[in-house]
Short mmCIF file of C-alpha atoms in Angstrom, two decimals:
data_model
loop_
_atom_site.label_atom_id
_atom_site.label_comp_id
_atom_site.label_asym_id
_atom_site.label_seq_id
_atom_site.Cartn_x
_atom_site.Cartn_y
_atom_site.Cartn_z
CA UNK A 1 -0.02 -0.03 -0.03
CA UNK A 2 1.62 3.34 -1.03
CA UNK A 3 0.12 6.29 0.91
CA UNK A 4 -0.26 9.65 -0.67
CA UNK A 5 2.12 12.16 0.75
CA UNK A 6 0.84 13.79 3.99
CA UNK A 7 0.80 17.53 3.39
CA UNK A 8 0.28 18.79 6.69
CA UNK A 9 3.77 20.22 7.19
CA UNK A 10 3.72 21.89 3.65
CA UNK A 11 2.92 25.36 4.69
CA UNK A 12 5.40 25.20 7.58
CA UNK A 13 8.23 23.88 5.27
CA UNK A 14 7.49 26.57 2.69
CA UNK A 15 7.47 29.44 5.40
CA UNK A 16 10.68 28.24 6.79
CA UNK A 17 12.33 28.45 3.35
CA UNK A 18 10.81 31.80 2.76
CA UNK A 19 12.22 33.40 5.82
CA UNK A 20 15.81 32.47 4.93
CA UNK A 21 18.08 35.43 4.28
CA UNK A 22 17.25 35.79 0.68
CA UNK A 23 14.57 37.22 -1.81
CA UNK A 24 11.62 35.03 -1.86
CA UNK A 25 12.20 32.27 -4.48
CA UNK A 26 15.55 33.40 -5.26
CA UNK A 27 17.10 29.87 -5.16
CA UNK A 28 14.56 28.67 -7.69
CA UNK A 29 14.41 24.90 -8.25
CA UNK A 30 16.66 24.22 -5.28
CA UNK A 31 13.85 25.71 -3.06
CA UNK A 32 11.36 23.45 -4.78
CA UNK A 33 13.51 20.54 -4.23
CA UNK A 34 14.16 21.27 -0.69
CA UNK A 35 10.40 21.55 -0.16
CA UNK A 36 9.74 18.15 -1.75
CA UNK A 37 12.68 16.47 0.25
CA UNK A 38 11.74 17.74 3.62
CA UNK A 39 8.10 16.82 3.08
CA UNK A 40 9.16 13.25 2.13
CA UNK A 41 11.58 12.89 4.98
CA UNK A 42 9.07 14.58 7.47
CA UNK A 43 6.29 12.02 6.88
CA UNK A 44 4.99 10.79 10.30
CA UNK A 45 6.51 13.67 12.20
CA UNK A 46 4.82 15.85 14.66
CA UNK A 47 5.08 19.43 14.36
CA UNK A 48 7.46 19.52 17.43
CA UNK A 49 9.59 16.96 15.67
CA UNK A 50 9.67 18.99 12.35
CA UNK A 51 10.83 22.08 14.17
CA UNK A 52 13.81 20.35 15.75
CA UNK A 53 14.77 18.04 12.89
CA UNK A 54 17.84 18.18 10.72
CA UNK A 55 17.08 16.46 7.42
CA UNK A 56 20.08 14.39 5.81
CA UNK A 57 20.53 11.69 3.19
CA UNK A 58 21.69 8.37 4.68
CA UNK A 59 23.52 5.85 2.73
CA UNK A 60 22.32 6.68 -0.61
CA UNK A 61 21.92 3.65 -2.91
CA UNK A 62 22.01 3.38 -6.65
CA UNK A 63 21.36 -0.02 -8.42
CA UNK A 64 21.94 -0.84 -11.92
CA UNK A 65 19.69 -3.44 -13.34
CA UNK A 66 20.93 -5.37 -16.51
CA UNK A 67 18.71 -7.38 -18.76
CA UNK A 68 18.99 -8.64 -22.47
CA UNK A 69 16.10 -7.99 -25.07
CA UNK A 70 14.75 -10.19 -27.78
CA UNK A 71 14.05 -7.26 -29.73
CA UNK A 72 17.80 -6.59 -30.09
CA UNK A 73 17.84 -9.49 -32.55
CA UNK A 74 16.21 -7.20 -35.03
CA UNK A 75 19.21 -4.81 -35.23
CA UNK A 76 17.81 -1.91 -33.29
CA UNK A 77 21.08 -0.92 -31.63
CA UNK A 78 24.69 -0.12 -32.80
CA UNK A 79 25.89 -2.92 -30.39
CA UNK A 80 25.13 -6.68 -30.26
CA UNK A 81 23.43 -8.06 -27.11
CA UNK A 82 26.66 -9.48 -25.89
CA UNK A 83 27.56 -5.95 -24.98
CA UNK A 84 25.19 -6.23 -22.16
CA UNK A 85 27.18 -8.90 -20.31
CA UNK A 86 30.60 -7.02 -20.97
CA UNK A 87 29.28 -3.89 -19.54
CA UNK A 88 28.00 -5.80 -16.52
CA UNK A 89 31.57 -7.09 -16.15
CA UNK A 90 32.70 -3.34 -16.51
CA UNK A 91 30.31 -2.34 -13.76
CA UNK A 92 31.59 -5.19 -11.40
CA UNK A 93 35.15 -3.95 -12.01
CA UNK A 94 34.46 -0.36 -11.43
CA UNK A 95 35.13 0.88 -14.70
CA UNK A 96 32.06 2.39 -16.20
CA UNK A 97 30.74 6.01 -15.75
CA UNK A 98 28.24 5.16 -13.13
CA UNK A 99 31.01 3.63 -11.18
CA UNK A 100 33.16 6.64 -11.34
CA UNK A 101 30.20 8.98 -10.43
CA UNK A 102 29.02 6.63 -7.68
CA UNK A 103 32.51 6.87 -5.97
CA UNK A 104 32.61 10.65 -6.63
CA UNK A 105 29.37 11.45 -4.95
CA UNK A 106 29.20 8.67 -2.30
CA UNK A 107 26.69 6.38 -3.71
CA UNK A 108 26.60 2.81 -2.77
CA UNK A 109 26.40 0.94 -5.87
CA UNK A 110 24.66 -2.40 -6.67
CA UNK A 111 24.99 -4.26 -9.97
CA UNK A 112 22.21 -6.78 -10.65
CA UNK A 113 21.84 -9.45 -13.38
CA UNK A 114 18.10 -9.50 -14.13
CA UNK A 115 18.56 -11.84 -17.10
CA UNK A 116 21.36 -11.62 -19.68
CA UNK A 117 22.57 -13.85 -22.19
CA UNK A 118 25.77 -15.00 -20.18
CA UNK A 119 25.37 -15.07 -16.51
CA UNK A 120 28.11 -12.97 -14.49
CA UNK A 121 30.68 -14.99 -12.84
CA UNK A 122 31.66 -11.97 -10.47
CA UNK A 123 30.63 -12.59 -6.96
CA UNK A 124 29.64 -8.86 -6.44
CA UNK A 125 26.95 -9.00 -9.02
CA UNK A 126 23.58 -9.96 -7.50
CA UNK A 127 21.64 -12.75 -9.21
CA UNK A 128 17.99 -11.85 -9.92
CA UNK A 129 17.90 -13.50 -13.14
CA UNK A 130 14.54 -14.11 -14.78
CA UNK A 131 16.02 -15.69 -18.01
CA UNK A 132 18.52 -15.19 -20.64
CA UNK A 133 16.56 -12.63 -22.49
CA UNK A 134 13.15 -11.40 -23.13
CA UNK A 135 11.31 -12.50 -26.22
CA UNK A 136 10.94 -10.27 -29.17
CA UNK A 137 7.76 -8.26 -28.23
CA UNK A 138 6.76 -7.69 -31.73
CA UNK A 139 6.20 -11.33 -31.96
CA UNK A 140 4.85 -12.32 -28.53
CA UNK A 141 4.82 -10.89 -24.98
CA UNK A 142 8.28 -9.96 -23.84
CA UNK A 143 7.96 -12.31 -20.63
CA UNK A 144 5.45 -14.44 -18.78
CA UNK A 145 3.41 -13.30 -16.05
CA UNK A 146 5.66 -15.48 -13.67
CA UNK A 147 8.64 -13.65 -14.75
CA UNK A 148 7.03 -10.35 -14.27
CA UNK A 149 5.78 -11.46 -10.79
CA UNK A 150 9.27 -12.79 -9.81
CA UNK A 151 10.95 -9.60 -11.01
CA UNK A 152 8.77 -7.33 -9.03
CA UNK A 153 9.29 -9.45 -5.76
CA UNK A 154 13.18 -9.49 -6.36
CA UNK A 155 13.22 -5.77 -6.61
CA UNK A 156 11.24 -5.54 -3.28
CA UNK A 157 13.72 -7.61 -1.56
CA UNK A 158 16.56 -5.67 -2.72
CA UNK A 159 15.03 -2.46 -1.51
CA UNK A 160 14.36 -4.02 1.77
CA UNK A 161 17.99 -4.92 2.20
CA UNK A 162 18.93 -1.35 1.57
CA UNK A 163 16.47 0.03 3.94
CA UNK A 164 17.70 -2.13 6.69
CA UNK A 165 21.10 -0.35 6.23
CA UNK A 166 19.32 3.06 6.74
CA UNK A 167 19.14 4.11 3.23
CA UNK A 168 16.60 6.90 2.56
CA UNK A 169 17.39 7.87 -0.85
CA UNK A 170 17.41 5.32 -3.85
CA UNK A 171 18.23 5.63 -7.70
CA UNK A 172 18.02 2.98 -10.32
CA UNK A 173 20.00 2.74 -13.35
CA UNK A 174 19.94 -0.05 -16.36
CA UNK A 175 21.85 -1.74 -18.89
CA UNK A 176 20.39 -3.51 -21.76
CA UNK A 177 21.18 -3.59 -25.45
CA UNK A 178 17.67 -2.72 -27.05
CA UNK A 179 16.16 -1.09 -24.22
CA UNK A 180 15.48 2.17 -25.60
CA UNK A 181 13.09 0.50 -28.00
CA UNK A 182 11.15 -1.36 -25.21
CA UNK A 183 10.98 2.14 -23.21
CA UNK A 184 9.55 3.85 -26.27
CA UNK A 185 6.96 1.10 -26.72
CA UNK A 186 5.96 1.37 -23.19
CA UNK A 187 5.74 5.19 -23.46
CA UNK A 188 3.61 4.82 -26.49
CA UNK A 189 1.29 2.11 -24.85
CA UNK A 190 0.71 4.32 -21.84
CA UNK A 191 0.48 7.69 -23.31
CA UNK A 192 -1.02 7.33 -26.87
CA UNK A 193 2.06 9.11 -28.12
CA UNK A 194 2.96 7.65 -31.56
CA UNK A 195 6.00 5.53 -32.14
CA UNK A 196 7.16 8.39 -34.52
CA UNK A 197 7.34 10.77 -31.63
CA UNK A 198 8.35 8.16 -28.85
CA UNK A 199 11.19 6.40 -30.68
CA UNK A 200 14.56 8.09 -31.00
CA UNK A 201 18.26 7.25 -31.87
CA UNK A 202 19.00 5.40 -28.64
CA UNK A 203 22.85 4.73 -28.59
CA UNK A 204 23.17 6.65 -31.87
CA UNK A 205 21.75 4.49 -34.79
CA UNK A 206 21.14 5.76 -38.16
CA UNK A 207 17.98 7.17 -39.40
CA UNK A 208 17.04 3.99 -41.26
CA UNK A 209 17.44 2.01 -37.95
CA UNK A 210 15.25 4.58 -36.17
CA UNK A 211 12.70 3.80 -38.80
CA UNK A 212 13.03 -0.02 -38.20
CA UNK A 213 12.45 0.62 -34.46
CA UNK A 214 9.22 2.57 -35.07
CA UNK A 215 7.85 -0.06 -37.25
CA UNK A 216 8.82 -2.82 -34.50
CA UNK A 217 6.96 -0.71 -31.89
CA UNK A 218 3.90 -0.24 -34.15
CA UNK A 219 3.67 -4.00 -34.92
CA UNK A 220 3.93 -4.62 -31.21
CA UNK A 221 1.17 -2.20 -30.26
CA UNK A 222 -0.97 -3.78 -33.07
CA UNK A 223 -0.34 -7.18 -31.91
CA UNK A 224 -1.08 -6.82 -28.19
CA UNK A 225 -3.80 -4.10 -28.43
CA UNK A 226 -2.85 -2.83 -24.75
CA UNK A 227 -4.85 -0.69 -22.63
CA UNK A 228 -3.19 2.12 -20.73
CA UNK A 229 -5.38 1.18 -17.84
CA UNK A 230 -3.58 -2.07 -17.57
CA UNK A 231 0.13 -1.17 -16.87
CA UNK A 232 1.27 -4.46 -15.69
CA UNK A 233 0.08 -6.12 -18.88
CA UNK A 234 1.85 -3.32 -20.74
CA UNK A 235 5.04 -4.19 -18.73
CA UNK A 236 4.76 -7.82 -19.40
CA UNK A 237 4.22 -7.43 -23.17
CA UNK A 238 6.72 -4.62 -23.83
CA UNK A 239 9.08 -4.35 -20.97
CA UNK A 240 12.61 -5.69 -20.19
CA UNK A 241 13.80 -7.78 -17.20
CA UNK A 242 15.65 -4.62 -16.03
CA UNK A 243 12.76 -2.47 -16.37
CA UNK A 244 10.48 -4.74 -14.41
CA UNK A 245 13.10 -4.60 -11.63
CA UNK A 246 13.03 -0.82 -11.62
CA UNK A 247 9.16 -0.69 -11.51
CA UNK A 248 9.22 -3.12 -8.58
CA UNK A 249 12.04 -1.06 -6.80
CA UNK A 250 10.27 2.25 -7.34
CA UNK A 251 7.03 0.85 -5.81
CA UNK A 252 8.89 -0.63 -2.87
CA UNK A 253 10.76 2.61 -2.01
CA UNK A 254 7.47 4.71 -2.36
CA UNK A 255 5.75 2.26 -0.08
CA UNK A 256 8.35 2.93 2.54
CA UNK A 257 8.06 6.65 2.07
CA UNK A 258 11.59 7.18 0.86
CA UNK A 259 12.95 9.29 -1.94
CA UNK A 260 13.24 8.00 -5.47
CA UNK A 261 15.61 9.85 -8.01
CA UNK A 262 14.61 9.04 -11.44
CA UNK A 263 17.28 8.89 -14.14
CA UNK A 264 16.70 9.01 -17.94
CA UNK A 265 14.57 7.58 -20.78
CA UNK A 266 14.41 4.06 -19.55
CA UNK A 267 14.04 4.96 -15.80
CA UNK A 268 11.36 7.32 -16.59
CA UNK A 269 9.35 4.62 -18.65
CA UNK A 270 9.53 2.46 -15.53
CA UNK A 271 8.30 5.41 -13.42
CA UNK A 272 5.43 5.92 -15.88
CA UNK A 273 4.43 2.17 -15.18
CA UNK A 274 4.88 2.70 -11.41
CA UNK A 275 2.66 5.75 -11.45
CA UNK A 276 0.13 4.12 -13.40
CA UNK A 277 0.03 1.20 -10.91
CA UNK A 278 0.09 3.38 -7.90
CA UNK A 279 -0.40 7.27 -8.67
CA UNK A 280 0.73 8.04 -5.16
CA UNK A 281 4.17 6.83 -5.95
CA UNK A 282 4.90 10.04 -8.05
CA UNK A 283 5.05 12.33 -5.06
CA UNK A 284 8.34 10.48 -3.79
CA UNK A 285 10.01 10.76 -7.28
CA UNK A 286 12.78 13.54 -8.02
CA UNK A 287 13.44 13.55 -11.66
CA UNK A 288 17.14 14.11 -12.09
CA UNK A 289 17.55 15.07 -15.79
CA UNK A 290 16.37 15.52 -19.18
CA UNK A 291 18.31 13.17 -21.49
CA UNK A 292 18.95 13.70 -25.13
CA UNK A 293 16.83 10.82 -26.17
CA UNK A 294 14.03 12.22 -28.40
CA UNK A 295 11.28 10.75 -26.32
CA UNK A 296 12.50 11.75 -22.90
CA UNK A 297 11.41 15.34 -23.03
CA UNK A 298 7.78 14.14 -24.19
CA UNK A 299 7.76 11.72 -21.30
CA UNK A 300 8.56 14.40 -18.82
CA UNK A 301 6.07 16.81 -20.18
CA UNK A 302 3.31 14.07 -20.15
CA UNK A 303 4.11 13.40 -16.49
CA UNK A 304 4.14 17.24 -15.73
CA UNK A 305 7.52 17.20 -14.29
CA UNK A 306 10.40 19.42 -14.38
CA UNK A 307 13.93 17.74 -14.16
CA UNK A 308 16.86 19.15 -12.17
CA UNK A 309 19.37 19.10 -15.14
CA UNK A 310 19.75 19.42 -18.57
CA UNK A 311 23.14 18.12 -19.71
CA UNK A 312 22.40 16.47 -22.96
CA UNK A 313 23.28 13.20 -21.70
CA UNK A 314 21.97 9.79 -23.05
CA UNK A 315 24.04 7.22 -21.43
CA UNK A 316 21.54 5.55 -18.86
CA UNK A 317 23.34 3.39 -16.14
CA UNK A 318 21.73 5.74 -13.76
CA UNK A 319 24.39 8.44 -14.54
CA UNK A 320 21.95 11.35 -14.53
CA UNK A 321 20.46 10.29 -11.31
CA UNK A 322 24.11 10.07 -9.78
CA UNK A 323 24.74 13.60 -10.56
CA UNK A 324 21.84 14.75 -8.83
CA UNK A 325 22.97 13.82 -5.32
CA UNK A 326 25.08 17.01 -4.48
CA UNK A 327 22.10 19.16 -5.71
CA UNK A 328 20.08 17.17 -3.25
CA UNK A 329 22.65 17.58 -0.38
CA UNK A 330 22.65 21.18 -1.18
CA UNK A 331 18.96 21.80 -1.13
CA UNK A 332 18.86 20.11 2.42
CA UNK A 333 21.68 22.22 3.54
CA UNK A 334 19.95 25.37 2.55
CA UNK A 335 16.80 24.22 4.76
CA UNK A 336 18.75 22.87 7.53
CA UNK A 337 21.64 25.54 7.79
CA UNK A 338 20.75 28.68 6.17
CA UNK A 339 20.18 31.56 8.64
CA UNK A 340 16.56 33.29 8.75
CA UNK A 341 16.20 37.05 8.71
CA UNK A 342 15.45 36.86 12.45
CA UNK A 343 18.45 34.77 13.42
CA UNK A 344 20.73 36.80 11.21
CA UNK A 345 19.33 40.10 12.27
CA UNK A 346 18.79 41.19 8.85
CA UNK A 347 15.83 43.38 7.88
CA UNK A 348 13.44 41.44 5.59
CA UNK A 349 12.41 43.23 2.54
CA UNK A 350 9.04 41.98 1.21
CA UNK A 351 8.56 42.44 -2.49
#
């Protein structure tokens, strides 16, 4: 059961931010972010507890979920499916961009095999395998209901493990050749946006391959005749093993009333599914960045959210979410430590 954010502290949080030694609203999105973070972290607090509390991020966790896609066999990427497993090995050895950023900013990093062609032999990789690959979704459902159900449960267990370590902020990345095609298909099915607008270049494919991706998504939508009111069916028919795990993890974090940092195109597709399943989960989500993948801006517009960063990134892996952490720390520092007009004995100018 995911509870809607209790807004009882909203006005007091806003008032405290407004009384800092600055013109009203002059810290822009940092104030909006601070308001949301404190609202989430103060759930269940009394008025007295809110007044005394210092709000901090504890043991931030980022999990990279990897899965192979049957649709990759149709030539929708510049890379073959084997690259998924090779990148999992790179994650485990600490050599990928997300590894560097996690070390830089203090994220605890988990690497999760959700179902890749060749299982990892690295003991640090968490085994949540649902199979070797999804099926080609333009020909049949990407996975069985049992695989879907197991993936959601796996993710919930991973989140519980992190919660037991005190974690109150979670981000989720992904790796899977072909997964931008899957994410675009999910976006189209849930929003009604045409494949022409949803499908982009992914890892940097040619215009001819983009056309092929659009055709495959159209074929899949025609085959499955999905309803946007049945998000689990959309996920089963069009999703990836890694996307299923991200959806399950987001729902588990929201159920625990903790913060979710949403990464780019693939993670936002997962967020769309989670929000369709449990609309209240959206209140716990901070959208880290707008990627350079064509459909991502349209996803964010459809969700009615404003991301923190615009860095023209399109890597995935959770890289955009990782970069949001220092901004999150900064927003909470402003709330916790910046003096009020009264404390600093500064004359307040009302404009």
